Amino acid sequence: MKKTTRLIALTLLFLLTLSLTACQGNSGNPSGAGSQEAAPPQESGSPQESGGPQENISQQPTPFPPTSLPDLIVATGTDASQLDPHLCTDSATEVLNRNIYQNLVRYNANMEIIPELATDWSVSGDGLTWTFHLKEGVLFHDGTPFNAEAVKVSFERILAPETASPRRSVLEMIEEVRAIDDTTVDILTAYPCGSFLQQLCHPAGGIISPKAVEEFGIERLLENPCGTGPLMLREWQRGERLIFDAFSGYHDGAPAFNSITFNIVPDDAARAMLIEAGQCDMALRLPVNEVKRLRGTANLNIIESPTIMTMYFALNNQKDTMKDPRVRQALNYAVDMDSIVRNVVSDFSEPADSVISPYTWGYAPVGGYPFDPEKAKDLLKEAGYEDTYEFTLWTPVGRYLMDLQVAEAIQAQMKEIGVTMHIEQWEFQALMEEVKKGEFDAVLLGWSPSTGDADQGMSPVFHSSQFPPQSNRAHYANPEVDALLDAAKREVDPVKRAKMYEDAQRIIIEEAAWLLLYYPKQALATTSAISGAELLPTEHILFAKVKKG
Amino acid sequence: MLRYLMKKLLLTAGVILGVATCSFFLLRALPGDPAQALAGPQATLSDIENVRKAFRLDEPISRQFATYIGNLLRGDLGYSFRTRRPVMTEILARWPNTLRLSLFSMLVAILIGVPSGIFAAGRHGTSLDALSMTGAFLGVSIPSVWLGMLLILLFSVKLKWLPFYGMDSLANYVLPGLTLGLGVAANIARLTRVSMLEVLGSDYVKTARGKGASETRTVYIHALRNAAIPIVTIIGLQLGALLGGQVVTETLFSWPGLGRMIVDSLSSRDYMMVQGGILVLAVTFALINLLTDLLYALLDPRVRIG
């Protein structure tokens, strides 16, 4: 009996030691060629023989003389879901996809539309045919050339019913793509689409190598991405890290780095500590409390920049107690947003002065509501709420920048004018479900138009055809606004279009469809040796020009 | 013995089927729509419908359940909504990480917990006993996220001795292993002490002493083996808890483990991933219990299995 016990103990100990030593790799190597065994078996074999973008880890990446160029380490919060731009729905993955794949046109940091894979473009008089001339000499990661046919294949793929793309709506106005010659493509739309160029800037407009589309299908492209961008997937250790080589054939000048490793560090504080301890070159998506702590730290650059998001309370415009615009105006007047931005969110945002942000195409500074508690009281009195007014705010917790804290600060300010605001806290998915039923007074939400355009910034949230279960959660309805939004959607003259959105913004603000809050910022930290990261208001980061030293 | 094993294994299979059924229906009883969660709060209705169709969430629940159980019996756990990869692949990429960290933490816990329990028992009633039990009390009470943060600040940021990101070397295991292991060590120490005290007062220990056995031999050979059963029990229980309950530590140390996977999947309503993760935990738990039962029989000749 004793012997058996010993034997079992020894076996257990042996197994333990084995499992622990099995994961000892070359710890000095930042690209972590270690813990390979965690990767599923089918990942290690397949990519090589297919000529795909991945390389077997045991082989040296060939593209550069790897002597002088640095290997960069980036700490990011979330693992990628899957690297197919047509299926991707989360912004953490979009950041990667935006560097693997490229679009015909893209935004720069000021949200101006600039050429990416196209050189120039024009639209026909009826606004139905867009002609793009394409850049020559562009290669996909698999060595095949980028051309008009590739544009056609990619756009047809996202629109195909069998792709079942959750982002099909971004390009659903496209009726036909015609490859005129290798470097000219005509795109025909179902209606004159005012925001067409902006739609093309969306990550879902990424162009995939036709060869990869053919070879990998829907199921396998997810982990065998192949675009024209500066980053080329080398290895993906699920939940732990993604390693990208710089693409030697990159058409816009070879990158000044050898590779970028994205380490998945879900804890906000841990990401901040990693960059503080010098264990990474960049830390992405820092929350406000870490930004505040790291501001002014020696050897670190904290880059704070604007986004296209607007935070707001969707006031339920159809609810009896909220129906009167004077009530909604009063609630807007009651809030001292300057003070909240300064004290609660540490200047990590700007008070909102419209329903879309200054970095969204079509923004007009129509002006929000100044802090005026007296006027708020007067308006409530006029609306028949002389003594008391109360309502309930539903808020998610931890979904948005300081959501609950902001709600509580507003609750205190409401109290000053005699308004009782109850707060109900929700888990986000449950909230989204419940809001659809429309039985609420007000709900704290953020809206970030992913195309960067007023059409997506306003139509889904203010058009009367978009009541829940769609996104007009405020149940706002105004025929004049509907008409403006509809007309602007089909207007390809940017000047006329901008005017329509300006008018619509003015009406919506006057009627106080929302209680306007603020435009949150985004932040990343780099060591002072790093420069060249392009941080876009769409919360995408372009790494092509990143340099160390 | 064989019959006992068969009986246990059958029972385990029943438990697993029960867990699969419960997790399937409980998840669907949660508020929140997986198609909306995946497509995002700004998606259009048609985009959301595309997701629903792609993952066959538009089928009636009974049909979805039948498909799920049918696939399960063939060993197929389905596909993740978020990554579109087989759930089994996702789990296999993470489960070894959780297992290794748990075993390492348990090793730490046993190496610290058992000796300090014995030490305290041997000095019963002295200030050393009080001191070590105060330490154990603290160990049980300290929240792991706080302990982990302290360890990182001290050993990684300040002293720069140990890393807190990665899994490549044994050094990577030290901080998360301590974070998880210290709490368990405290539990083991308290139980070891109580169990040893009981045994040390018994007649056969007195006999052993009377026959002139050395104190070391008395404590480690005669007493410890007899005190071992409750210790083995708590080690089994705590190992189960470690395997399923290290979400906070996994997050803090960027450890790609199963607990974190389940919690992340839950907040994005990735049903299949949550179901698969829970199932694997249930199977492991059942196996650990079985192993503990078998160890009883080996440790205590009075326990007969069969």
Coordinates of C-alpha atoms in Angstrom, one line a residue, chain B:
Chain B
M1 CA -12.9 -1.6 -7.5
L2 CA -13.7 -1.8 -11.2
R3 CA -17.4 -1.8 -10.5
Y4 CA -17.0 1.2 -8.2
L5 CA -15.1 3.0 -11.0
M6 CA -17.8 2.2 -13.5
K7 CA -20.5 3.4 -11.2
K8 CA -18.6 6.6 -10.5
L9 CA -18.0 7.2 -14.2
L10 CA -21.7 6.7 -15.1
L11 CA -22.6 9.1 -12.4
T12 CA -20.1 11.6 -13.8
A13 CA -21.6 11.3 -17.2
G14 CA -25.0 12.0 -15.7
V15 CA -23.7 15.1 -13.9
I16 CA -22.1 16.3 -17.1
L17 CA -25.4 16.0 -19.1
G18 CA -27.1 17.8 -16.3
V19 CA -24.6 20.6 -16.3
A20 CA -24.9 20.9 -20.1
T21 CA -28.6 21.1 -19.9
C22 CA -28.6 23.6 -17.1
S23 CA -26.0 25.9 -18.6
F24 CA -27.8 25.8 -22.0
F25 CA -31.1 27.0 -20.5
L26 CA -29.8 29.3 -17.9
L27 CA -27.7 31.2 -20.5
R28 CA -30.8 31.6 -22.6
A29 CA -32.8 32.8 -19.7
L30 CA -30.3 35.7 -19.3
P31 CA -31.5 39.0 -20.7
G32 CA -29.5 40.0 -23.7
D33 CA -29.4 39.0 -27.4
P34 CA -26.2 37.3 -28.6
A35 CA -26.8 38.5 -32.2
Q36 CA -27.1 42.1 -31.0
A37 CA -24.2 41.7 -28.7
L38 CA -22.0 40.4 -31.6
A39 CA -23.2 42.9 -34.2
G40 CA -22.7 45.7 -31.7
P41 CA -25.1 48.3 -30.3
Q42 CA -25.1 50.3 -33.5
A43 CA -25.8 47.5 -35.9
T44 CA -28.8 47.7 -38.2
L45 CA -31.6 45.1 -38.0
S46 CA -30.5 43.4 -41.2
D47 CA -26.9 43.1 -39.9
I48 CA -28.2 41.6 -36.6
E49 CA -30.3 39.2 -38.7
N50 CA -27.3 38.1 -40.6
V51 CA -25.6 37.1 -37.4
R52 CA -28.6 35.3 -36.2
K53 CA -28.8 33.3 -39.4
A54 CA -25.1 32.6 -39.5
F55 CA -25.2 31.0 -36.0
R56 CA -28.7 29.5 -36.4
L57 CA -30.0 31.4 -33.5
D58 CA -33.2 31.9 -35.5
E59 CA -34.2 28.3 -34.9
P60 CA -36.5 27.4 -32.1
I61 CA -34.8 26.8 -28.7
S62 CA -35.9 23.1 -28.7
R63 CA -34.2 22.5 -32.0
Q64 CA -31.1 24.4 -30.9
F65 CA -31.0 22.2 -27.7
A66 CA -31.4 19.0 -29.7
T67 CA -28.5 20.1 -32.0
Y68 CA -26.4 21.0 -29.1
I69 CA -26.8 17.7 -27.2
G70 CA -26.5 15.7 -30.4
N71 CA -23.2 17.4 -31.2
L72 CA -22.1 17.1 -27.6
L73 CA -22.5 13.3 -27.7
R74 CA -20.2 13.3 -30.7
G75 CA -17.7 15.3 -28.8
D76 CA -18.5 18.5 -30.7
L77 CA -18.9 21.6 -28.6
G78 CA -20.0 23.9 -31.4
Y79 CA -18.5 27.2 -32.6
S80 CA -17.7 30.4 -30.8
F81 CA -19.9 33.3 -32.0
R82 CA -17.0 35.8 -31.5
T83 CA -14.1 34.0 -33.1
R84 CA -16.0 31.5 -35.3
R85 CA -13.6 28.8 -34.3
P86 CA -14.5 25.5 -32.8
V87 CA -15.1 25.9 -29.0
M88 CA -12.9 22.8 -28.5
T89 CA -10.0 24.6 -30.2
E90 CA -10.5 27.7 -28.1
I91 CA -10.7 25.6 -24.9
L92 CA -7.6 23.5 -25.7
A93 CA -5.7 26.8 -26.3
R94 CA -6.5 27.9 -22.7
W95 CA -7.2 24.9 -20.6
P96 CA -3.5 23.8 -20.3
N97 CA -2.6 27.4 -19.1
T98 CA -5.2 27.2 -16.4
L99 CA -4.2 23.7 -15.4
R100 CA -0.5 24.6 -15.2
L101 CA -1.1 27.7 -13.1
S102 CA -3.5 25.8 -10.8
L103 CA -1.1 23.0 -10.2
F104 CA 1.8 25.3 -9.6
S105 CA -0.3 27.4 -7.2
M106 CA -1.3 24.2 -5.4
L107 CA 2.3 23.1 -5.2
V108 CA 3.1 26.5 -3.6
A109 CA 0.1 26.1 -1.3
I110 CA 1.1 22.6 -0.2
L111 CA 4.7 23.5 0.3
I112 CA 3.8 26.5 2.5
G113 CA 0.5 25.2 4.0
V114 CA 1.3 21.7 5.3
P115 CA 4.7 22.5 7.0
S116 CA 3.3 25.6 8.7
G117 CA 0.3 23.7 9.9
I118 CA 2.5 21.0 11.3
F119 CA 4.8 23.7 12.8
A120 CA 1.9 25.4 14.5
A121 CA 0.4 22.2 15.8
G122 CA 3.7 21.2 17.3
R123 CA 3.9 24.5 19.1
H124 CA 0.2 24.5 20.2
G125 CA -0.7 27.3 22.5
T126 CA 2.6 29.2 22.1
S127 CA 3.0 32.6 20.6
L128 CA 4.5 31.0 17.4
D129 CA 1.3 29.1 17.0
A130 CA -0.7 32.3 17.3
L131 CA 1.6 34.1 14.9
S132 CA 1.4 31.5 12.2
M133 CA -2.4 31.2 12.6
T134 CA -2.7 35.0 12.4
G135 CA -0.7 34.8 9.2
A136 CA -3.1 32.1 7.9
F137 CA -6.1 34.2 8.9
L138 CA -4.7 37.1 6.8
G139 CA -3.9 34.8 3.9
V140 CA -7.6 33.7 3.8
S141 CA -8.9 37.2 4.1
I142 CA -6.7 39.1 1.7
P143 CA -8.4 39.6 -1.7
S144 CA -6.3 38.1 -4.4
V145 CA -6.5 41.2 -6.7
W146 CA -5.0 43.3 -4.0
L147 CA -2.3 40.8 -3.1
G148 CA -1.5 40.4 -6.8
M149 CA -1.3 44.1 -7.3
L150 CA 1.1 44.5 -4.3
L151 CA 3.3 41.6 -5.6
I152 CA 3.5 43.2 -9.0
L153 CA 4.3 46.7 -7.6
L154 CA 7.0 45.3 -5.3
F155 CA 8.7 42.5 -7.3
S156 CA 8.1 43.8 -10.9
V157 CA 7.8 47.5 -10.9
K158 CA 10.0 48.4 -7.9
L159 CA 12.6 45.6 -7.7
K160 CA 12.3 44.4 -11.3
W161 CA 13.0 40.8 -10.2
L162 CA 10.1 39.1 -11.7
P163 CA 8.0 39.5 -14.8
F164 CA 4.2 39.9 -14.6
Y165 CA 3.4 39.4 -18.2
G166 CA 3.9 36.2 -20.2
M167 CA 4.1 32.4 -19.6
D168 CA 7.4 31.6 -21.2
S169 CA 9.5 30.8 -18.2
L170 CA 9.1 29.4 -14.7
A171 CA 9.7 33.0 -13.4
N172 CA 6.4 33.9 -15.0
Y173 CA 4.6 31.5 -12.7
V174 CA 6.0 32.9 -9.4
L175 CA 3.8 36.0 -8.9
P176 CA 0.5 34.6 -10.1
G177 CA 1.3 31.3 -8.3
L178 CA 1.9 33.2 -5.1
T179 CA -1.2 35.3 -5.6
L180 CA -3.4 32.2 -5.9
G181 CA -1.3 29.9 -3.7
L182 CA -1.1 32.0 -0.5
G183 CA -4.8 32.0 0.1
V184 CA -5.0 28.2 -0.4
A185 CA -1.9 27.7 1.7
A186 CA -3.7 29.5 4.5
N187 CA -6.6 27.2 4.3
I188 CA -4.4 24.1 4.2
A189 CA -2.3 25.4 7.1
R190 CA -5.4 25.9 9.3
L191 CA -6.8 22.5 8.5
T192 CA -3.5 20.7 8.8
R193 CA -3.0 22.3 12.3
V194 CA -6.4 21.1 13.5
S195 CA -6.0 17.7 12.1
M196 CA -2.5 17.2 13.5
L197 CA -3.6 18.4 16.9
E198 CA -6.3 15.8 17.0
V199 CA -3.9 13.0 15.9
L200 CA -1.0 14.1 18.1
G201 CA -3.2 13.7 21.2
S202 CA -4.3 10.2 20.3
D203 CA -3.1 7.0 22.0
Y204 CA -1.1 5.5 19.2
V205 CA 1.1 8.6 19.0
K206 CA 1.7 8.4 22.7
T207 CA 2.6 4.7 22.2
A208 CA 5.0 5.6 19.4
R209 CA 6.6 8.2 21.6
G210 CA 6.7 5.7 24.5
K211 CA 8.5 3.2 22.3
G212 CA 11.1 5.8 21.8
A213 CA 10.4 7.0 18.3
S214 CA 12.1 10.3 17.6
E215 CA 9.9 13.4 17.5
T216 CA 10.4 13.8 13.8
R217 CA 9.5 10.2 13.1
T218 CA 6.5 10.5 15.4
V219 CA 5.2 13.7 13.7
Y220 CA 6.0 13.0 10.1
I221 CA 5.5 9.2 9.9
H222 CA 3.0 8.2 12.5
A223 CA 0.9 11.4 12.9
L224 CA 0.9 13.0 9.5
R225 CA -0.3 10.0 7.6
N226 CA -3.3 9.7 9.9
A227 CA -4.0 13.4 9.7
A228 CA -3.8 13.3 5.9
I229 CA -7.4 12.5 5.0
P230 CA -8.9 15.9 5.7
I231 CA -5.8 17.6 4.2
V232 CA -6.2 15.6 1.0
T233 CA -9.9 16.5 1.0
I234 CA -9.3 20.2 1.2
I235 CA -6.5 20.0 -1.4
G236 CA -9.0 18.3 -3.8
L237 CA -11.7 20.9 -3.1
Q238 CA -9.3 23.8 -3.3
L239 CA -7.8 22.5 -6.6
G240 CA -11.3 22.5 -8.0
A241 CA -11.8 26.1 -6.8
L242 CA -8.5 27.1 -8.3
L243 CA -9.3 25.7 -11.7
G244 CA -12.6 27.5 -11.9
G245 CA -12.0 30.6 -9.8
Q246 CA -8.9 32.4 -11.0
V247 CA -10.6 34.9 -13.2
V248 CA -9.2 37.9 -11.3
T249 CA -5.7 36.6 -11.2
E250 CA -5.8 35.6 -14.9
T251 CA -6.9 39.1 -15.8
L252 CA -4.3 40.8 -13.6
F253 CA -1.5 38.7 -14.9
S254 CA -2.7 38.5 -18.5
W255 CA -2.9 34.8 -18.2
P256 CA -4.9 33.3 -21.1
G257 CA -6.9 30.9 -19.0
L258 CA -10.3 29.3 -19.0
G259 CA -11.9 31.3 -16.3
R260 CA -11.2 34.6 -18.1
M261 CA -12.5 33.0 -21.3
I262 CA -15.8 32.1 -19.7
V263 CA -16.3 35.5 -18.1
D264 CA -15.4 37.4 -21.3
S265 CA -17.7 35.1 -23.3
L266 CA -20.5 35.7 -20.9
S267 CA -20.4 39.4 -21.3
S268 CA -20.6 39.1 -25.1
R269 CA -23.2 36.3 -24.8
D270 CA -21.1 33.9 -26.6
Y271 CA -23.3 31.0 -25.5
M272 CA -21.3 28.1 -27.0
M273 CA -18.0 29.3 -25.4
V274 CA -19.6 29.6 -22.0
Q275 CA -21.3 26.3 -22.2
G276 CA -18.1 24.6 -23.4
G277 CA -16.0 26.2 -20.7
I278 CA -18.5 25.3 -17.9
L279 CA -18.6 21.7 -19.2
V280 CA -14.9 21.3 -19.2
L281 CA -14.7 22.7 -15.6
A282 CA -17.5 20.3 -14.6
V283 CA -15.7 17.3 -16.0
T284 CA -12.4 18.3 -14.3
F285 CA -14.2 18.8 -11.0
A286 CA -15.8 15.4 -11.2
L287 CA -12.4 13.8 -12.0
I288 CA -10.7 15.5 -9.1
N289 CA -13.4 14.3 -6.8
L290 CA -13.0 10.8 -8.1
L291 CA -9.2 11.0 -7.7
T292 CA -9.7 12.3 -4.1
D293 CA -11.9 9.3 -3.3
L294 CA -9.4 6.9 -4.6
L295 CA -6.6 8.6 -2.6
Y296 CA -8.6 8.1 0.6
A297 CA -8.5 4.4 0.1
L298 CA -4.8 4.5 -0.5
L299 CA -4.2 6.6 2.6
D300 CA -6.5 5.0 5.0
P301 CA -6.7 1.2 5.0
R302 CA -10.1 1.4 6.8
V303 CA -11.6 3.0 3.7
R304 CA -12.7 0.2 1.4
I305 CA -13.8 0.9 -2.2
G306 CA -16.0 -1.4 -4.0

